[in-house]
Coordinates of C-alpha atoms in Angstrom, one line a residue:
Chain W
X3 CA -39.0 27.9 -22.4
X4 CA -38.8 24.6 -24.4
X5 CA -41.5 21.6 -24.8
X6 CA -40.2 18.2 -24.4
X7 CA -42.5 16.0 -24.6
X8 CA -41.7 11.9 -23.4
X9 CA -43.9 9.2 -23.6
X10 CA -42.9 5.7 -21.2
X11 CA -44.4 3.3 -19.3
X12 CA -43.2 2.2 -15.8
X13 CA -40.0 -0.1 -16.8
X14 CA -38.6 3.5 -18.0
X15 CA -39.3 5.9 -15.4
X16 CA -35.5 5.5 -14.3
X17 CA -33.7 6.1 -17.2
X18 CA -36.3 8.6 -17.8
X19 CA -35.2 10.2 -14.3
X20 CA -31.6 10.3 -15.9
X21 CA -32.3 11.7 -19.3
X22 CA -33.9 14.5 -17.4
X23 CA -31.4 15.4 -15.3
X24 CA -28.5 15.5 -17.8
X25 CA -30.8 17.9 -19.9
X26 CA -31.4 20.1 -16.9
X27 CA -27.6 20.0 -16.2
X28 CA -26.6 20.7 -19.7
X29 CA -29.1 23.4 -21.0
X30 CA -28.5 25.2 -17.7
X31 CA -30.4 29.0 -18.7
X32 CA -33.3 27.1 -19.6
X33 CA -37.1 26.0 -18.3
X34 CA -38.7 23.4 -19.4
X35 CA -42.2 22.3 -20.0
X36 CA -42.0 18.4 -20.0
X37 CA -45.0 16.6 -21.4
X38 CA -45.5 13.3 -20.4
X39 CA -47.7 10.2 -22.0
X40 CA -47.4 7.5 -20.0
X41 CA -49.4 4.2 -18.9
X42 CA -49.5 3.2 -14.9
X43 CA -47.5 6.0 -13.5
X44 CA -48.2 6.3 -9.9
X45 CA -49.2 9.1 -8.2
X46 CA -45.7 8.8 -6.4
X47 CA -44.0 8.8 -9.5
X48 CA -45.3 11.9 -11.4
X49 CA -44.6 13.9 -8.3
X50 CA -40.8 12.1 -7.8
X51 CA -40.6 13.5 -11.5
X52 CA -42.3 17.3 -10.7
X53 CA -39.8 17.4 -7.4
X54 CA -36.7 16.3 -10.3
X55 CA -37.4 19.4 -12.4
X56 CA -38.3 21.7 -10.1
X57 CA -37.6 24.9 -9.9
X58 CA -36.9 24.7 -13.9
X59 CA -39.5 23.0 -15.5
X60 CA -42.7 21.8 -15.0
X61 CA -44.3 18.3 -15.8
X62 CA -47.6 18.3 -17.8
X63 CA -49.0 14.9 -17.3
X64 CA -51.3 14.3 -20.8
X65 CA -54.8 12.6 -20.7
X66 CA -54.8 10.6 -23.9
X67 CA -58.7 10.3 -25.0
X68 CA -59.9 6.9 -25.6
X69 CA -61.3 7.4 -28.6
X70 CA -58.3 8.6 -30.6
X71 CA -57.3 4.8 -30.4
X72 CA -60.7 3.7 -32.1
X73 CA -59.8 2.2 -35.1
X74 CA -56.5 0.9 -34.1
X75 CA -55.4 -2.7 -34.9
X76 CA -54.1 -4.8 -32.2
X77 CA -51.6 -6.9 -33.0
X78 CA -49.5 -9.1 -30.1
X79 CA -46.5 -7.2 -28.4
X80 CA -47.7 -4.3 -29.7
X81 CA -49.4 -1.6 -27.0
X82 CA -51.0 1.7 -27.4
X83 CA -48.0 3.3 -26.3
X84 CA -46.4 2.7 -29.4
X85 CA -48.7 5.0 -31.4
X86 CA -47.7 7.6 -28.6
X87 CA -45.6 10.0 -30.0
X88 CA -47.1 9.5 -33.8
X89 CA -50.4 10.9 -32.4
X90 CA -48.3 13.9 -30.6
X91 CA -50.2 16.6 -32.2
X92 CA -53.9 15.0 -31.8
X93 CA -52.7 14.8 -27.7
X94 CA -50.5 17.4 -26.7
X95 CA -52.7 21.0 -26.4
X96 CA -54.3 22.6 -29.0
X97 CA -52.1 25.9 -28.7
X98 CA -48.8 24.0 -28.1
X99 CA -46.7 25.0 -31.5
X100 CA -43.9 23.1 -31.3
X101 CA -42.4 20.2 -28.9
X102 CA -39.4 18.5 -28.6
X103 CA -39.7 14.3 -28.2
X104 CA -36.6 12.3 -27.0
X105 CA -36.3 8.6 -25.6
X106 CA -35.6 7.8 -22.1
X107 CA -32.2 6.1 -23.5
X108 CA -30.8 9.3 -24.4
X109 CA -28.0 11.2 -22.4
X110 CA -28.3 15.0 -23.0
X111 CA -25.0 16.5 -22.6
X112 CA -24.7 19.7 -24.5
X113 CA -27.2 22.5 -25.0
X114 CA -30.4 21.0 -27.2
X115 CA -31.6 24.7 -27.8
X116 CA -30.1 25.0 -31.3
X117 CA -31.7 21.5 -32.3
X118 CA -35.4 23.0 -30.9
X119 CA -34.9 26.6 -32.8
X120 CA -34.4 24.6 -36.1
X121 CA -36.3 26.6 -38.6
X122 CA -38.3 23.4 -40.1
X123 CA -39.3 24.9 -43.4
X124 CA -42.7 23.3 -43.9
X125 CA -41.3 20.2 -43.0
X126 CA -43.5 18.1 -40.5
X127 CA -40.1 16.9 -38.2
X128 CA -36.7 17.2 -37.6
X129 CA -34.8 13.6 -37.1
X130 CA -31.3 12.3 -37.6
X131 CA -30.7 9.0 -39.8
X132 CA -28.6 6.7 -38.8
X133 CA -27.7 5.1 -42.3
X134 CA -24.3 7.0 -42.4
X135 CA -23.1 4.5 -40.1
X136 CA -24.8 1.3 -41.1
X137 CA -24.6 1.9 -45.2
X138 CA -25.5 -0.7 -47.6
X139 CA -27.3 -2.6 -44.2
X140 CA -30.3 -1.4 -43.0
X141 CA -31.1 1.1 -46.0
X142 CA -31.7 -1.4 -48.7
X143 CA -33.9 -3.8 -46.5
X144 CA -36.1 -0.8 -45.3
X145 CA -36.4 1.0 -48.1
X146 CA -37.9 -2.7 -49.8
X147 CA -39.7 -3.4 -46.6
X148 CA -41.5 -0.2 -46.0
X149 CA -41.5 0.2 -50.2
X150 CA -40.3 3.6 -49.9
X151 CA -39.9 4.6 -53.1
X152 CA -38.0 7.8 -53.0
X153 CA -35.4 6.2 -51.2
X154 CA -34.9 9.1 -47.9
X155 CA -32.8 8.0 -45.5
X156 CA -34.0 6.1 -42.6
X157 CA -35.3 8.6 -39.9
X158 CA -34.1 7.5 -36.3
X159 CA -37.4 8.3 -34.5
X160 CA -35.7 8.6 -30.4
X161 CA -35.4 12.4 -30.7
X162 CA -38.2 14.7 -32.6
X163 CA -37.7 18.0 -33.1
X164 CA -42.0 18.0 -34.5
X165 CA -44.2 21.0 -35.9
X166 CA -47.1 20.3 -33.8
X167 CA -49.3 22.7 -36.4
X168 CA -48.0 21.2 -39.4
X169 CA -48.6 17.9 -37.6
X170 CA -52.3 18.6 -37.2
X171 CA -53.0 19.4 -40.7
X172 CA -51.4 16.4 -41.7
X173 CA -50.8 13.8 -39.7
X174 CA -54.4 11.8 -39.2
X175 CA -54.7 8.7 -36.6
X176 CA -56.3 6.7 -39.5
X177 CA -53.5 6.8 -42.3
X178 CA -51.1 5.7 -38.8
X179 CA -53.8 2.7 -37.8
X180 CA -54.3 1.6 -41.7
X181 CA -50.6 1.9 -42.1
X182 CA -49.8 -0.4 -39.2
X183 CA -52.9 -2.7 -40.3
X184 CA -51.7 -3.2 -43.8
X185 CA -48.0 -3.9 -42.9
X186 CA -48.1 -5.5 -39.6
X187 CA -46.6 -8.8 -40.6
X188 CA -43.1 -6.8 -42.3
X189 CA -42.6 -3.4 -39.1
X190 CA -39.6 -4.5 -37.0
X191 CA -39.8 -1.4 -35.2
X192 CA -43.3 -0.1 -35.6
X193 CA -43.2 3.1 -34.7
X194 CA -39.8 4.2 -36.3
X195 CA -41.2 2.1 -39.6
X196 CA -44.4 3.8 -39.8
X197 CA -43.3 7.5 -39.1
X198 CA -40.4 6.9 -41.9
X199 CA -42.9 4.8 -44.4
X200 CA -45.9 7.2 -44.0
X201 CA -43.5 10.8 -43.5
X202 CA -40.0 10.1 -44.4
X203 CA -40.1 12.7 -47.1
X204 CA -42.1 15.2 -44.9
X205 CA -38.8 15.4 -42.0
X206 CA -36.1 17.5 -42.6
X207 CA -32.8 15.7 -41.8
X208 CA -30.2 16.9 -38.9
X209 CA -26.7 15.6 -37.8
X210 CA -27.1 12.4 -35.7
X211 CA -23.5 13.1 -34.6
X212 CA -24.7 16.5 -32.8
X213 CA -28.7 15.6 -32.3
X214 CA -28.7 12.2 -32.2
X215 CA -25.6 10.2 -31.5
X216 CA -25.3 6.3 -31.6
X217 CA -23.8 5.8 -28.4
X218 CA -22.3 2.0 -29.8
X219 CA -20.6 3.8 -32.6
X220 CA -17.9 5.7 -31.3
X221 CA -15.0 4.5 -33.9
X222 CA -17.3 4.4 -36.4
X223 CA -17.8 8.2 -36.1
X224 CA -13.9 8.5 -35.5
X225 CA -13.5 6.9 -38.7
X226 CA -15.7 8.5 -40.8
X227 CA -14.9 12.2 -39.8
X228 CA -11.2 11.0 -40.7
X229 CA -10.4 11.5 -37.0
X230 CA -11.9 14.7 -36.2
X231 CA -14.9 13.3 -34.2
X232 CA -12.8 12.3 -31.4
X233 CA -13.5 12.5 -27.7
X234 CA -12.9 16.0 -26.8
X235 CA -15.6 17.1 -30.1
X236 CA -18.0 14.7 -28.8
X237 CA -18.1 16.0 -25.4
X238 CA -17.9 19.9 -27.0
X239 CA -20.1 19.3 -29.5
X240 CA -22.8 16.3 -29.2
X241 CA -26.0 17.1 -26.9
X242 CA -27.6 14.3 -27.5
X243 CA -26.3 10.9 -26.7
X244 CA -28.5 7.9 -27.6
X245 CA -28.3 4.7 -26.2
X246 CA -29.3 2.7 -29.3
X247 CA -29.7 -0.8 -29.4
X248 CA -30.5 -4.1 -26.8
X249 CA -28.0 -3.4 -24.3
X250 CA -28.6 -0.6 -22.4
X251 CA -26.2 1.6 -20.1
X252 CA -28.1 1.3 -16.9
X253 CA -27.7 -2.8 -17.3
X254 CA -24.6 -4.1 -15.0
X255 CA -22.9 -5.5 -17.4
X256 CA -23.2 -2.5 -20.1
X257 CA -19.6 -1.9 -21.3
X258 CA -19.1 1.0 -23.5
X259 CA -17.0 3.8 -24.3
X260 CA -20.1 6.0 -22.6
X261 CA -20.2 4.1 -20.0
X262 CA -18.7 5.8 -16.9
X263 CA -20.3 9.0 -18.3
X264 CA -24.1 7.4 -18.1
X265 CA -23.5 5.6 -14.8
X266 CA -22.3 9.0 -12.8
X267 CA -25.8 10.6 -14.3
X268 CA -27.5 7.8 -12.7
X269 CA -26.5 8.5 -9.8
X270 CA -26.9 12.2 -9.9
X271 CA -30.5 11.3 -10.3
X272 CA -30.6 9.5 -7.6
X273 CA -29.3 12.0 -5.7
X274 CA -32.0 14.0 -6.7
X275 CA -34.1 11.3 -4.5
X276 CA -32.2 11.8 -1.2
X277 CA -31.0 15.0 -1.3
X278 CA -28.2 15.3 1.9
Chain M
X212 CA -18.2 23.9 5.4
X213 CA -15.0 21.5 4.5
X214 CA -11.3 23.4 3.8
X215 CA -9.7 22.3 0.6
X216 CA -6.6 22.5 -0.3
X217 CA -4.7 22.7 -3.7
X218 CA -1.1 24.1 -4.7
X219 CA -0.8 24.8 -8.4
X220 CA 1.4 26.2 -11.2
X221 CA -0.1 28.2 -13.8
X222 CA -0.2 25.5 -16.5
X223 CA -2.4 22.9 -13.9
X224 CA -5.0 26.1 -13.9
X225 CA -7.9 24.4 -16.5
X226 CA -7.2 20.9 -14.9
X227 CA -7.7 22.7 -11.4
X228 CA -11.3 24.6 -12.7
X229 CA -12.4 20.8 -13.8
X230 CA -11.6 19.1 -10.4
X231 CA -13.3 22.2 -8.6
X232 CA -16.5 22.1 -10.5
X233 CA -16.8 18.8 -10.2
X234 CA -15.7 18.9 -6.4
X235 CA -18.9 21.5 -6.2
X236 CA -20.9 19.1 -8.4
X237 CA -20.5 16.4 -6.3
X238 CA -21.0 17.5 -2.7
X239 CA -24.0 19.7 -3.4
X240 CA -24.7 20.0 0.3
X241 CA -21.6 21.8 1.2
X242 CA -19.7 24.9 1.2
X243 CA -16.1 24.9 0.9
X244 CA -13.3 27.4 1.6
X245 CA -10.3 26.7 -1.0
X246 CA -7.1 27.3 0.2
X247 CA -4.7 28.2 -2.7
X248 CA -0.6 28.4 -2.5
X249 CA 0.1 28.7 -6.2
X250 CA 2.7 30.4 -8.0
X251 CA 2.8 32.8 -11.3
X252 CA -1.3 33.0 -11.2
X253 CA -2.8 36.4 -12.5
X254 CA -5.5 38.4 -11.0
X255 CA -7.6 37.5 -13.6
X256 CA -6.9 33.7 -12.8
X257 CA -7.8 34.3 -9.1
X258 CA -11.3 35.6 -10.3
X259 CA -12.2 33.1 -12.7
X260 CA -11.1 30.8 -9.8
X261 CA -13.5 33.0 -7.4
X262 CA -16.5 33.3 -9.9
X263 CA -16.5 29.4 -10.2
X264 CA -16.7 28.7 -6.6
X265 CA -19.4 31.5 -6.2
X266 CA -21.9 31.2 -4.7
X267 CA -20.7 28.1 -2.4
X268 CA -17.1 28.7 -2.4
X269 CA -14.4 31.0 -1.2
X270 CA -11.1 31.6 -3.0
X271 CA -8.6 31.9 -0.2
X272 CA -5.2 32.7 -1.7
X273 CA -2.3 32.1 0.7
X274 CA 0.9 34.1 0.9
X275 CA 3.9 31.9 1.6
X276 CA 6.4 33.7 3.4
X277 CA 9.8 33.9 1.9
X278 CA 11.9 33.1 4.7
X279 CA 10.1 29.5 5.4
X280 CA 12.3 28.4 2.1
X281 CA 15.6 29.3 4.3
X282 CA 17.6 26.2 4.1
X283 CA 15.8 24.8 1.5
X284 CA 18.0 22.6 -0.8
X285 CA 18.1 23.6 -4.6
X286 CA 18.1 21.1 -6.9
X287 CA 17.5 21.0 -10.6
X288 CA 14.3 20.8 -11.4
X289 CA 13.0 20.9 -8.4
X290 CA 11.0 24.2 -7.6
X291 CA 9.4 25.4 -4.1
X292 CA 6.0 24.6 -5.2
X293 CA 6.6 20.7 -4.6
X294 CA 7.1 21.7 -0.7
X295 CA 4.0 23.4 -0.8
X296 CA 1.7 20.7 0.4
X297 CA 4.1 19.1 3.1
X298 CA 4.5 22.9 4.6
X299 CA 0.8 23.2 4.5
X300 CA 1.1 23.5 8.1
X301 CA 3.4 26.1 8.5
X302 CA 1.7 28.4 6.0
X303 CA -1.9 28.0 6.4
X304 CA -3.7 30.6 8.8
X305 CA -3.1 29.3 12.4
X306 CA -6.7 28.8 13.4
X307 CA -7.0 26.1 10.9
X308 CA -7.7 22.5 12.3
X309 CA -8.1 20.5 9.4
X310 CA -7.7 20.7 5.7
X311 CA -7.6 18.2 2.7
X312 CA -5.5 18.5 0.0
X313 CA -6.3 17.5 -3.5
X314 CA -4.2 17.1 -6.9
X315 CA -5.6 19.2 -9.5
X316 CA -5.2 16.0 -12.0
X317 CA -8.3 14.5 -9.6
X318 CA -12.3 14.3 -10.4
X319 CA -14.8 14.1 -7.6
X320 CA -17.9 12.1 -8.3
X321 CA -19.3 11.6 -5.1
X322 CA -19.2 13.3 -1.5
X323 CA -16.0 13.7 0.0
X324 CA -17.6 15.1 3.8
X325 CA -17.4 11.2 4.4
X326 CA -13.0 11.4 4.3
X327 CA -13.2 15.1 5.6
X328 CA -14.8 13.7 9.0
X329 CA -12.4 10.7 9.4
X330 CA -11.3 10.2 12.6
X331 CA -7.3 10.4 12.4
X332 CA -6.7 9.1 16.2
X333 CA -3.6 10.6 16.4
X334 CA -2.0 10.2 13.3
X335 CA -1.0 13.1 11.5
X336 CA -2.4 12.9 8.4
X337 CA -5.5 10.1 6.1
X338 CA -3.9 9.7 2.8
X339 CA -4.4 6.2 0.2
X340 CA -1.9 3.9 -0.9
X341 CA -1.9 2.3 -4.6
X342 CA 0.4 -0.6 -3.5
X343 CA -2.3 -3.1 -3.8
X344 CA -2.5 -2.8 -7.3
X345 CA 1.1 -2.6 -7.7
X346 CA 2.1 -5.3 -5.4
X347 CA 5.9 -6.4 -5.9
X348 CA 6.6 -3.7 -8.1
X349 CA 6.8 -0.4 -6.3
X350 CA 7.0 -1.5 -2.8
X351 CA 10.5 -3.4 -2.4
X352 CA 11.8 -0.6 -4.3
X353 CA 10.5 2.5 -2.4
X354 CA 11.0 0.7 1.1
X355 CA 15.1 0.6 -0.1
X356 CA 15.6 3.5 -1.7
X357 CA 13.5 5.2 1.0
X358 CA 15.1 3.3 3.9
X359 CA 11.9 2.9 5.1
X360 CA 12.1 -0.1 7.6
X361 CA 8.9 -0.3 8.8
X362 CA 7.6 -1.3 5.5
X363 CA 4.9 0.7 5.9
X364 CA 2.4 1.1 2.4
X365 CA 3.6 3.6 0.0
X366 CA 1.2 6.4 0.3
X367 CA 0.1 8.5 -2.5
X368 CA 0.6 12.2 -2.2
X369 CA -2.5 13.2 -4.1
X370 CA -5.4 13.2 -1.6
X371 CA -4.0 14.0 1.6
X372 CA -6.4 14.5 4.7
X373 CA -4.7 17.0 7.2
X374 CA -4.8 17.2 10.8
X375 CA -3.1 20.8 11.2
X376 CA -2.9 21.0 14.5
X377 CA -0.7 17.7 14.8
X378 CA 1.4 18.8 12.1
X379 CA 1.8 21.9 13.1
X380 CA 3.8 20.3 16.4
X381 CA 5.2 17.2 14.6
X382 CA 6.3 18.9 11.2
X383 CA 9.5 21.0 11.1
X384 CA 10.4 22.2 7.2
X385 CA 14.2 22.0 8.8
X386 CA 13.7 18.1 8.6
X387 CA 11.9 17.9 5.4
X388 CA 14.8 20.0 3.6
X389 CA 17.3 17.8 5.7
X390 CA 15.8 14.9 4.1
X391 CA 15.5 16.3 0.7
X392 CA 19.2 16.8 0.7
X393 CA 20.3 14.2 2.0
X394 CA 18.5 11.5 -0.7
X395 CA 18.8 14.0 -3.4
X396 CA 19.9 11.9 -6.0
X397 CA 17.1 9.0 -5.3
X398 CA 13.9 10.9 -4.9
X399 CA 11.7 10.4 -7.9
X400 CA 9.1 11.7 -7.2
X401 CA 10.2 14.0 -4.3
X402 CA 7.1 15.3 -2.3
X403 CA 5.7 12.1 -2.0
X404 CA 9.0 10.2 -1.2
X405 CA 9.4 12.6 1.6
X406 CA 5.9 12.2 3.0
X407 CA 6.7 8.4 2.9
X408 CA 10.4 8.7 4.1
X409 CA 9.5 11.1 6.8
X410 CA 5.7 10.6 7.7
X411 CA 4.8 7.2 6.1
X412 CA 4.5 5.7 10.2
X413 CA 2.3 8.9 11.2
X414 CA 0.0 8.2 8.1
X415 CA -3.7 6.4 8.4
X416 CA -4.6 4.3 5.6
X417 CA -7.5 5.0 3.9
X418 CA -9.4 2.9 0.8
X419 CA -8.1 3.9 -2.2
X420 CA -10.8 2.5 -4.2
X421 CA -12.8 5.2 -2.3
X422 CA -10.6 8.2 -2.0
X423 CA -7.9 7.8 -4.6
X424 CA -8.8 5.5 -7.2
X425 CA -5.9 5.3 -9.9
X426 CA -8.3 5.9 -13.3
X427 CA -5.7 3.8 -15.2
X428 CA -6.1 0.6 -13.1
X429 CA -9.7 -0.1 -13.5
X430 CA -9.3 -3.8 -14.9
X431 CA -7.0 -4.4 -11.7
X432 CA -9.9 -3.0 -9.1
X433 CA -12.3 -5.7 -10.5
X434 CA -10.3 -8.5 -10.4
X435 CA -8.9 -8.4 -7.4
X436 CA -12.6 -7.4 -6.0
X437 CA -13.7 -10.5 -7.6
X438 CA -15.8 -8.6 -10.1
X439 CA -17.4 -6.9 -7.3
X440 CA -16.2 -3.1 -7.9
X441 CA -17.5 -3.0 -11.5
X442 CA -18.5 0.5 -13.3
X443 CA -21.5 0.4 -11.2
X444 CA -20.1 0.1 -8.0
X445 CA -17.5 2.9 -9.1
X446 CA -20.1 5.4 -9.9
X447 CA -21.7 4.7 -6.7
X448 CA -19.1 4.2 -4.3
X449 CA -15.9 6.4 -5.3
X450 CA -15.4 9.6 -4.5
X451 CA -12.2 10.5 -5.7
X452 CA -10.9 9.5 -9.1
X453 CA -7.4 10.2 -9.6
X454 CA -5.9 10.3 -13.1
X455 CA -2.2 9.2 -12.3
X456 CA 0.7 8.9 -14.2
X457 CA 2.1 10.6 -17.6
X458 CA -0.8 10.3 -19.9
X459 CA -3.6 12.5 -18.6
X460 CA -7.4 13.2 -19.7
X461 CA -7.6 16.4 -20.9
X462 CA -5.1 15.5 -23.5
X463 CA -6.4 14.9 -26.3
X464 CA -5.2 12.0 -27.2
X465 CA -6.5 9.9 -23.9
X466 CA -8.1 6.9 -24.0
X467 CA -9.3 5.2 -21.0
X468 CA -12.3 4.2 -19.0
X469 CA -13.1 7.7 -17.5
X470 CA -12.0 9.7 -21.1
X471 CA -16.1 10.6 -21.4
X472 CA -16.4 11.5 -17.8
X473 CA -13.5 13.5 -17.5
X474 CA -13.9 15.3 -20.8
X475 CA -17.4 16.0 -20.1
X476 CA -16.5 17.9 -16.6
X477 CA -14.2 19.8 -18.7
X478 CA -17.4 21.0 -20.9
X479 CA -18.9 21.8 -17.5
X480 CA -15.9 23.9 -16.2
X481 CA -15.2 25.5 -19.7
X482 CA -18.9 27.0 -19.5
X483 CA -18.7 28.6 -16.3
X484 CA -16.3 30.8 -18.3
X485 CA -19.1 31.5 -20.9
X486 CA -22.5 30.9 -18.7
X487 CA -25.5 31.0 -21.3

């Protein structure tokens, strides 16, 4: 049995639907327990979502308590559901130990059970960084921007492999809220800014090419792994397939080397709607 | 329940698990019985085949009888198996009505009970022809060098619905090694310049963009669809991709639209072997 936990609001419950369904497909000898914060979901929808993983897993819709946002700043664009999975460990259950979080944009299609058996050695979270791919870019400006001194790498925050008792001894709502208050005007991506500015040095760092792959950087991968990382390794290898970036594979117009490979998932889930 | 088809050496065995699973994958509603004339497999092969099918499947290995190859012509290179699925007729169980055929080099990614229930009003067989995307190219020269006046379409061998019964009157192997002797020296590609030489009037087109889409030719279905049969519309509509000509996807050097899909149903069919 493995915790996932997702958090979405209503735009996402498709690729939601998808990202679901490739992980049931993929880590076939496994339940799930799917955990699930998410704003305006209908009645109709939670139960489209329990009929999806059914028999294997079981969706745990979470009440998030009003109060835990009490304190929060509220800035323009940005919406509670952005402090979401930074708040995991006040939300999810009290006996819940550990919990894995992925995006909706995320293809799973390999086995994610070695990723969630990770032994986390006192860390707080396992993430991939993406710097490998985008060196001497995005490193220098975020380590300036979010003045992170001991230069880590910059943790990719779409999958979360998280320590949910660790988490509860040290992650508190109001460092998160100050945080955001005190560098609102510099986060680009506040979530991913404040989980690597506040705990960069507390996650322990995993393979983005297995755990969490850039789905736009397929010759970049090639290139670096001096040809190894070809097709055939990342479809035995990868489980987790991300769909980084502004275009998005479910769009019409989405051209990409993963494309084909995202567009027959979506329509396995929506098979999964009108079973014959 | 729907009868397949397929006729196989031993080195089209891992090709012929991925176009299975997927075939299962894809029609989850259905139950098939697979008919197998194949040469040199192993008992071992015959039960990976068998465990793969299981629980909705049935292995159904066919004996061909020696004497039907009396007569046959010899020819270099040429061995019986490429009679196989024009003699499907004669060697399939008698009770049989209808049965389609399928290359091994093929990936089903949506229902094919659609094609299986095609009315064939009297023609002996539903097969797809590729000249559309080949116009002026392949068709002048197959209708000479087949002497096929009629100009009929070209039809590709590869997905080949079967009306037994009718073949089983119309179809004598005496003509089809006739013919094969006769044109000997011009056949190219011989089971599928016979079907056309001999059959091609007897033949009802179907859509290849539905039943027998030719994976390298993907620009060449959107532009002359006007853009219409996109990725999206492939995912959706097609049923039957068909990865024709030299270079194919489980090499590991392909490229190509489909490489992801293709190489990720090969992860599915390589874990049947190993399940979790």
């Amino acid at each position: 049995m493995m915790n996932i936990l997702v958090t979405l609001d209503r735009n996402y419950l498709p690729p939601l639907r998808v990202m679901l369904t490739s992980l049931l497909a993929n880590d076939p000898g496994e339940t799930f327990d799917v955990y699930l914060i998410g704003d305006g979901l209908t009645a109709e929808d939670l139960w489209s979502l329990e009929a999806l993983l059914a028999p294997r897993g079981r969706l745990r819709p979470v009440e998030v308590p009003e109060g835990l946002f009490d304190g929060a700043p509220v800035a323009r664009y940005w919406t509670r559901a952005m402090y979401y999975r930074l708040l995991s460990a006040q939300v999810l259950p009290a006996e819940l130990e550990r919990v894995l979080y992925l995006d909706p944009d995320i293809l799973v299609i390999n086995p994610v059970r070695p990723l969630y058996g990770t032994d986390l050695a006192g860390d707080l979270m396992a993430a991939a960084t993406h710097t490998g791919l985008l060196a001497g870019i995005t490193d220098p400006v975020n380590r300036l921007r979010l003045e992170n001194d001991e230069a880590e790498a910059y943790y990719n925050s779409g999958v979360l492999l998280m320590d949910l008792e660790a988490m509860r001894r040290e992650v508190r709502p109001a460092d998160i809220f100050d945080y955001a208050r005190e560098h609102a005007d510099i986060l680009l991506l506040p979530d991913q800014d404040i989980l690597n500015g506040l705990y960069g040095g507390r996650i322990l760092g995993v393979d983005d090419s297995l755990w969490n792959y850039d789905a736009r950087r397929f010759d970049r991968y090639l290139l670096t792994s001096q040809g190894a990382k070809d097709m055939d390794w990342v479809m035995g290898h990868t489980a987790i397939l991300h769909f980084c970036g502004r275009r998005k594979p479910w769009q019409r117009s989405y051209q990409g080397r993963f494309s084909a490979l995202y567009k027959h998932y979506q329509r396995l889930a929506e098979r999964q709607l009108s079973p014959p």
